[in-house]
mmCIF file of C-alpha atoms in Angstrom:
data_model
loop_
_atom_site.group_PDB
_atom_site.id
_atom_site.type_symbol
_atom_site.label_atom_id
_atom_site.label_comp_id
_atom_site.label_asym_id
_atom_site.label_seq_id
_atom_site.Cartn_x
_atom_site.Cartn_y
_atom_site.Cartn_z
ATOM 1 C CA UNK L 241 0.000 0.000 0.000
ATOM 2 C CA UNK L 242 2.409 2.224 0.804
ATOM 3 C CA UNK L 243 4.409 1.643 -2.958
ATOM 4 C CA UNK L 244 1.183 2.522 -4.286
ATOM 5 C CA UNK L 245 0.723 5.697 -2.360
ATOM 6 C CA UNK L 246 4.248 6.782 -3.169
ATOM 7 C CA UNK L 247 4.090 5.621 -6.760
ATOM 8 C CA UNK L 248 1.211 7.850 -6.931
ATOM 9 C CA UNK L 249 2.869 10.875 -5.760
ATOM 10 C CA UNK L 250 5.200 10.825 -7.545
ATOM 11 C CA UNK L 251 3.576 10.221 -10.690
ATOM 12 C CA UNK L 252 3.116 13.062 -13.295
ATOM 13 C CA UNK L 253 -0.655 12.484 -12.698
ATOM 14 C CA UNK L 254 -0.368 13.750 -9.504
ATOM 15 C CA UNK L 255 2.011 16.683 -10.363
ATOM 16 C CA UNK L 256 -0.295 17.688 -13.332
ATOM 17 C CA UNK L 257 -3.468 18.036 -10.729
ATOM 18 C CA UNK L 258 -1.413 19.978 -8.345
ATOM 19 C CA UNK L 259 -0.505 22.537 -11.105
ATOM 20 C CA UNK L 260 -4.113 22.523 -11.983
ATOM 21 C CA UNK L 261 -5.455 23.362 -8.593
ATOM 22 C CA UNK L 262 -2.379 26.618 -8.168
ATOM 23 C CA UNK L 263 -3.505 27.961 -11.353
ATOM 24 C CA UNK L 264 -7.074 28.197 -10.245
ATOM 25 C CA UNK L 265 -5.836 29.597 -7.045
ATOM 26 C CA UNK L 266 -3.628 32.146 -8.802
ATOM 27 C CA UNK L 267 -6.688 33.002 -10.358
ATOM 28 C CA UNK L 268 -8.925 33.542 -7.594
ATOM 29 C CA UNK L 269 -6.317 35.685 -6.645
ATOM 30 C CA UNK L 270 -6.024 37.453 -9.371
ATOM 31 C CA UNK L 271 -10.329 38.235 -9.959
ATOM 32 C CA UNK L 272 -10.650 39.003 -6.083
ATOM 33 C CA UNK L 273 -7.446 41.733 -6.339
ATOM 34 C CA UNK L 274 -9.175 43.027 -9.557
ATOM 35 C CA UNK L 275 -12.728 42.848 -8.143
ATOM 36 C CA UNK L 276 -10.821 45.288 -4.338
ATOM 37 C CA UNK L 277 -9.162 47.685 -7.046
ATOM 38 C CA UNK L 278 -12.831 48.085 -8.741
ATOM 39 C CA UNK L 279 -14.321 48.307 -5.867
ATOM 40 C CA UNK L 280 -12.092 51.006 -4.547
ATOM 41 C CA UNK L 281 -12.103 52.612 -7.499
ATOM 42 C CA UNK L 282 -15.862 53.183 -7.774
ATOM 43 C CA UNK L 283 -15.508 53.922 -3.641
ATOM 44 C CA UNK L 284 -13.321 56.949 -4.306
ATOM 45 C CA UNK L 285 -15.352 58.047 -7.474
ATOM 46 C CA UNK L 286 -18.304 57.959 -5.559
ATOM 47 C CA UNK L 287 -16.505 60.020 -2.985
ATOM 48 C CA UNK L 288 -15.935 62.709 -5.530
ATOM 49 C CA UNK L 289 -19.095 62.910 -6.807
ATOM 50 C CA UNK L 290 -20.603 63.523 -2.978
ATOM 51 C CA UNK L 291 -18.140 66.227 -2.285
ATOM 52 C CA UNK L 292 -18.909 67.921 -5.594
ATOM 53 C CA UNK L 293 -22.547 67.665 -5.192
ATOM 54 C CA UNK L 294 -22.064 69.065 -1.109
ATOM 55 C CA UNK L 295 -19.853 71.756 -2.738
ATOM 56 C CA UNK L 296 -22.235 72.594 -5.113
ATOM 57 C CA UNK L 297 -25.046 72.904 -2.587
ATOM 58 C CA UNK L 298 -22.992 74.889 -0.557
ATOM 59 C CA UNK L 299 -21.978 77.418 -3.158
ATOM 60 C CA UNK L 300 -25.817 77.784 -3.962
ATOM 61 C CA UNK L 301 -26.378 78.685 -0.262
ATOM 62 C CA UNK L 302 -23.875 81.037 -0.099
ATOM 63 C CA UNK L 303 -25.034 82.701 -3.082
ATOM 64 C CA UNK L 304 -28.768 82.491 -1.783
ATOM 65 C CA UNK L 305 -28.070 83.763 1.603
ATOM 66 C CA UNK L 306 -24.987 86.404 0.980
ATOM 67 C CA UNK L 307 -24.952 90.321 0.785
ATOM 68 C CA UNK L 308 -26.095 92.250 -2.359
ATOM 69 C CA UNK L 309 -25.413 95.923 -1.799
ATOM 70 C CA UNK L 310 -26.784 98.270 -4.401
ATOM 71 C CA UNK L 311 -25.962 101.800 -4.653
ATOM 72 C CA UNK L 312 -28.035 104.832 -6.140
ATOM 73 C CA UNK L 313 -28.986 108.495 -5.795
ATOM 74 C CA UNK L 314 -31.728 109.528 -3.343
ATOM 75 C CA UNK L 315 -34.567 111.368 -4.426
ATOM 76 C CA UNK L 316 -33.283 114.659 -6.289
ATOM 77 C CA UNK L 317 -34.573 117.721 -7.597
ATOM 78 C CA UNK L 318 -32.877 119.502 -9.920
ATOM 79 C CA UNK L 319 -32.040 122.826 -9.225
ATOM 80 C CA UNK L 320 -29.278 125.146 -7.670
ATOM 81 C CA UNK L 321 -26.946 123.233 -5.181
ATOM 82 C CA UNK L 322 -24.007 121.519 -3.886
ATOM 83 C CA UNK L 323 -24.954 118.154 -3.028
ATOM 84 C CA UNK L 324 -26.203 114.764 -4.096
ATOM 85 C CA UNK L 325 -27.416 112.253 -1.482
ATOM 86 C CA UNK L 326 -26.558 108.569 -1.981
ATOM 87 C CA UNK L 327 -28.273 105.565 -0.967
ATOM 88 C CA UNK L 328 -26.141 101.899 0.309
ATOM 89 C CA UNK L 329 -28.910 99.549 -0.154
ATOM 90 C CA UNK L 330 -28.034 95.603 1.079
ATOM 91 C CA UNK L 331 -30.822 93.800 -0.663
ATOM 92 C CA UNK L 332 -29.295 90.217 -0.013
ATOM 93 C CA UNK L 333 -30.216 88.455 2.857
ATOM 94 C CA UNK L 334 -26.991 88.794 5.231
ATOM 95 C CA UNK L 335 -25.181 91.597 6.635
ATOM 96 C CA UNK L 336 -22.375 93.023 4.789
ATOM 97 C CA UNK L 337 -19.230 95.016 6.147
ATOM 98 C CA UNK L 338 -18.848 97.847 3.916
ATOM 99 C CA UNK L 339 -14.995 99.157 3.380
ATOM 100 C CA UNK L 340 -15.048 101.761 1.006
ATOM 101 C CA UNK L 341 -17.260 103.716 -1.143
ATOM 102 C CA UNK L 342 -16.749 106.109 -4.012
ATOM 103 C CA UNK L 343 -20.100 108.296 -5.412
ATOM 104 C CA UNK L 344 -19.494 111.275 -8.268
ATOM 105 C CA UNK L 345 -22.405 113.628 -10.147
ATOM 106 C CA UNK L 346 -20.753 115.348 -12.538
ATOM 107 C CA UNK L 347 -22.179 117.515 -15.642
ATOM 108 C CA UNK L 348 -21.389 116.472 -19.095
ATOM 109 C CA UNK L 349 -21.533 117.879 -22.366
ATOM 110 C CA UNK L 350 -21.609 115.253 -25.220
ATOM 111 C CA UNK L 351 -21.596 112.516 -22.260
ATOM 112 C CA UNK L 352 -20.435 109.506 -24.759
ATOM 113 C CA UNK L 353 -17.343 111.274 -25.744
ATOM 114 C CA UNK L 354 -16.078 112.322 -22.023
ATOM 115 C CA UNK L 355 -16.586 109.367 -19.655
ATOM 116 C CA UNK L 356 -12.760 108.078 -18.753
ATOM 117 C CA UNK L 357 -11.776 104.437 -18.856
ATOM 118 C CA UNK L 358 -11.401 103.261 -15.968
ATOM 119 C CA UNK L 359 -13.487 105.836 -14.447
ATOM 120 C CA UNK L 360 -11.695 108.710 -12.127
ATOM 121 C CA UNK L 361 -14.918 108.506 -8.959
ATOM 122 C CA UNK L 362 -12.793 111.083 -7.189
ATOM 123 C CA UNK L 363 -11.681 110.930 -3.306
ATOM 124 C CA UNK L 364 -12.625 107.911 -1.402
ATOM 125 C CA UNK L 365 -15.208 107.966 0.990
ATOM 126 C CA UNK L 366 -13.749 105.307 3.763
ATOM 127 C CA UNK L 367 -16.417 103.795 6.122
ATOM 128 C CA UNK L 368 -14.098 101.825 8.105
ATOM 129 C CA UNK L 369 -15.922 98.066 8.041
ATOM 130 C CA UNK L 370 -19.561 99.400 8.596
ATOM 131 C CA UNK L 371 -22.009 96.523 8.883
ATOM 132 C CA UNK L 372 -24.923 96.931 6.919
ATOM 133 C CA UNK L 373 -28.147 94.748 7.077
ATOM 134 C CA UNK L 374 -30.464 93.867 5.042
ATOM 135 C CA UNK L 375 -32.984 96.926 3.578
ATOM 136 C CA UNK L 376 -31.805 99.281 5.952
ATOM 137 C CA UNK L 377 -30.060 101.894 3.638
ATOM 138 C CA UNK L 378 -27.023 103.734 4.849
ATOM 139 C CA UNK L 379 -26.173 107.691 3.496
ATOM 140 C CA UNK L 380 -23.458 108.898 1.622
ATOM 141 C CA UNK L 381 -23.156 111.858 0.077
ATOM 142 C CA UNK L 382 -21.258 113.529 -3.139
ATOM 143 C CA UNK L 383 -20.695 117.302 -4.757
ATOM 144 C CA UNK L 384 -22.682 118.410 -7.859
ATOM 145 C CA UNK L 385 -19.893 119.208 -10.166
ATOM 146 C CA UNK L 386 -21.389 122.286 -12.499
ATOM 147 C CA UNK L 387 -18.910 124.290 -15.157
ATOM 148 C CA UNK L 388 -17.488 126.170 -12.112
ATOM 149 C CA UNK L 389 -16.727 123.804 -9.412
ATOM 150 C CA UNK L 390 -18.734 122.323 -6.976
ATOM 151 C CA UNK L 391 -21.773 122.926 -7.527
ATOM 152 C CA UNK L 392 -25.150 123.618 -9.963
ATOM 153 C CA UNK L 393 -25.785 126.890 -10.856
ATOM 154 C CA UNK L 394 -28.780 128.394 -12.389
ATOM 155 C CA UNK L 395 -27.164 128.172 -15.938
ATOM 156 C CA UNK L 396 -26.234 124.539 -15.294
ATOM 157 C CA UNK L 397 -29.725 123.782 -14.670
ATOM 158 C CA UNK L 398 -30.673 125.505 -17.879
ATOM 159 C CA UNK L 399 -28.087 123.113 -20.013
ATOM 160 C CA UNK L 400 -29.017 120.218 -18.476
ATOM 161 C CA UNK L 401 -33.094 121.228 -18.660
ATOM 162 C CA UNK L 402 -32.981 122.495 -22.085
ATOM 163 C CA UNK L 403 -29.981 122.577 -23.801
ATOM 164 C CA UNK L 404 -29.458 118.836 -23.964
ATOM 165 C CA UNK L 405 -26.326 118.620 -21.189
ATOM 166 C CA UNK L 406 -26.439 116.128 -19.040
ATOM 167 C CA UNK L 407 -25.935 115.225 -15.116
ATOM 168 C CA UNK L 408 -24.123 111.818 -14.993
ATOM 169 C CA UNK L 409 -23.978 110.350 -11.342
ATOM 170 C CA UNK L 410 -21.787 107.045 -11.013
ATOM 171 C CA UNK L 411 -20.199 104.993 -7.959
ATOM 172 C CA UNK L 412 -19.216 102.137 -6.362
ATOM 173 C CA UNK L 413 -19.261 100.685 -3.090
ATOM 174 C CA UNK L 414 -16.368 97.935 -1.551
ATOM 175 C CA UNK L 415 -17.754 95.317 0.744
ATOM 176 C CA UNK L 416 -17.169 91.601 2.371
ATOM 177 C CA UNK L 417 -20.229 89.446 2.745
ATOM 178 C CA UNK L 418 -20.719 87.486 5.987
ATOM 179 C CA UNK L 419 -19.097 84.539 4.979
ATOM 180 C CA UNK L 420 -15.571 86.789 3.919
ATOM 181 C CA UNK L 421 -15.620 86.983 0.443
ATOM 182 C CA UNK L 422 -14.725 90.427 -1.210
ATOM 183 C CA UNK L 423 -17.742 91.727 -3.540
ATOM 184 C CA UNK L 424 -17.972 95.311 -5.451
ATOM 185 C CA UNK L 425 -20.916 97.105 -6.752
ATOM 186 C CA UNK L 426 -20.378 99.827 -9.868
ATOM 187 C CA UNK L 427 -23.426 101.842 -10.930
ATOM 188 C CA UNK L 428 -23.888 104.784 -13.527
ATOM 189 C CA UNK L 429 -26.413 106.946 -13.665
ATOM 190 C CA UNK L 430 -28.007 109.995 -15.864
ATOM 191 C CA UNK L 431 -30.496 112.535 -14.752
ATOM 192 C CA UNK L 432 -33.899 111.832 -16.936
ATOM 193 C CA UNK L 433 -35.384 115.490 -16.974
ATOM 194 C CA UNK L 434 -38.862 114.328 -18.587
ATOM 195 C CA UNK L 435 -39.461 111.974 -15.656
ATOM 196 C CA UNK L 436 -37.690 114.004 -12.533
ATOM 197 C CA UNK L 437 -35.545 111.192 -11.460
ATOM 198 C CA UNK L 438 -32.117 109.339 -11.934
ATOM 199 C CA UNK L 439 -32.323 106.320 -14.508
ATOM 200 C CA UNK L 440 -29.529 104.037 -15.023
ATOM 201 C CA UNK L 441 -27.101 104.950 -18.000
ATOM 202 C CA UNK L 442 -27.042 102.527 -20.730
ATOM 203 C CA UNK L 443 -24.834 104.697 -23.126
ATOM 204 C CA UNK L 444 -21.879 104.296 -20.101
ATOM 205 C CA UNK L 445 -18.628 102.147 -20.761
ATOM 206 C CA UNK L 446 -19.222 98.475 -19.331
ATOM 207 C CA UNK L 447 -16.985 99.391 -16.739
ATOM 208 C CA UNK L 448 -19.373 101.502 -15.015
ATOM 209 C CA UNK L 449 -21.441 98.616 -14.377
ATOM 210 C CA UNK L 450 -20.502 95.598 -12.547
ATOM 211 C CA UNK L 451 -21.252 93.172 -9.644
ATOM 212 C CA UNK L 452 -19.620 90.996 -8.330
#
């Protein structure tokens, strides 16, 4: 029995199935390791697709919930004067912290041809991180620039009634919204005499207007 056994063992039978049965183990191996690096790599796309998607949702809410801050001339009459009140107007939904703020009403004769690239807004008015919530407006205020200085006169009325002149207010206003991102605001504006009131000025150089 024990020739048999050994004769058996030692045959080429015997070496043949033991060959067989490594080479089906190798390959068990081999589909499990390739089945893990699949697996993983699905794992860590999957991964990236969450964090994009929770990125995405929070960019959305910050945009949703930050600071807008709009800035425009208060309610004007035109006539002899010195000075042009300005409105800060935070129509977002979170307080802002205001830095800087620049305002300018100037008049122009043939406006197209005079607005400056980039445009000169004067002295800065600093406000030294002022918060400023939501629809509660906050004052600034600017010179009316006429032909001789710094104000209207009575003939600068007259152009700018009748004589086709016109008064061009424009500005822009530095801020941080609550979550510390830097944001600017840059508004033009022209006096509309047949409606009493300050209209936004299409015929301005693009960068005159801008959010950001």
């Amino acid at each position: 029995m024990r020739s048999l056994l050994t004769f058996l063992l030692a045959s080429p039978l015997a070496g043949q199935t033991t060959n067989c049965a490594k080479d089906w183990m190798d390959k068990v191996a081999w589909v499990g390791g390739l089945v893990l690096v699949v697996v993983g790599i699905s794992g860590v796309l999957l991964a990236i697709r969450t964090l994009k998607s929770i990125k995405a949702q929070v960019d959305a809410s910050v945009r949703a919930e930050r600071a807008w801050l709009i800035i425009k001339p208060d309610a004007f009459v035109l006539q002899p004067g010195n000075r042009l009140d300005w409105l800060i107007i935070n129509t977002g939904r979170t307080t802002a912290t205001i830095s800087k703020t620049q305002v300018r009403c100037k008049k122009y004769t043939g406006m197209d041809m005079f607005l400056a690239e980039p445009p000169d807004y004067g002295g800065p008015i600093n406000l030294y991180d002022v918060p400023s919530a939501p629809d509660i407006p906050i004052k600034v205020w600017s010179h009316l620039e006429g032909d001789t200085g710094n104000r209207l006169t009575a003939e600068d009325v007259v152009d700018i009634s009748d004589r086709g002149a016109d008064l061009v207010a424009y500005c822009f206003v530095e801020y941080l919204d609550c979550f510390g991102r830097p944001h600017e605001s840059r508004f033009c504006y022209y006096y509309a005499v047949p409606f009493g009131e300050f209209r936004m000025n299409l015929r301005a150089p693009a960068e005159y207007h801008k959010c950001t």
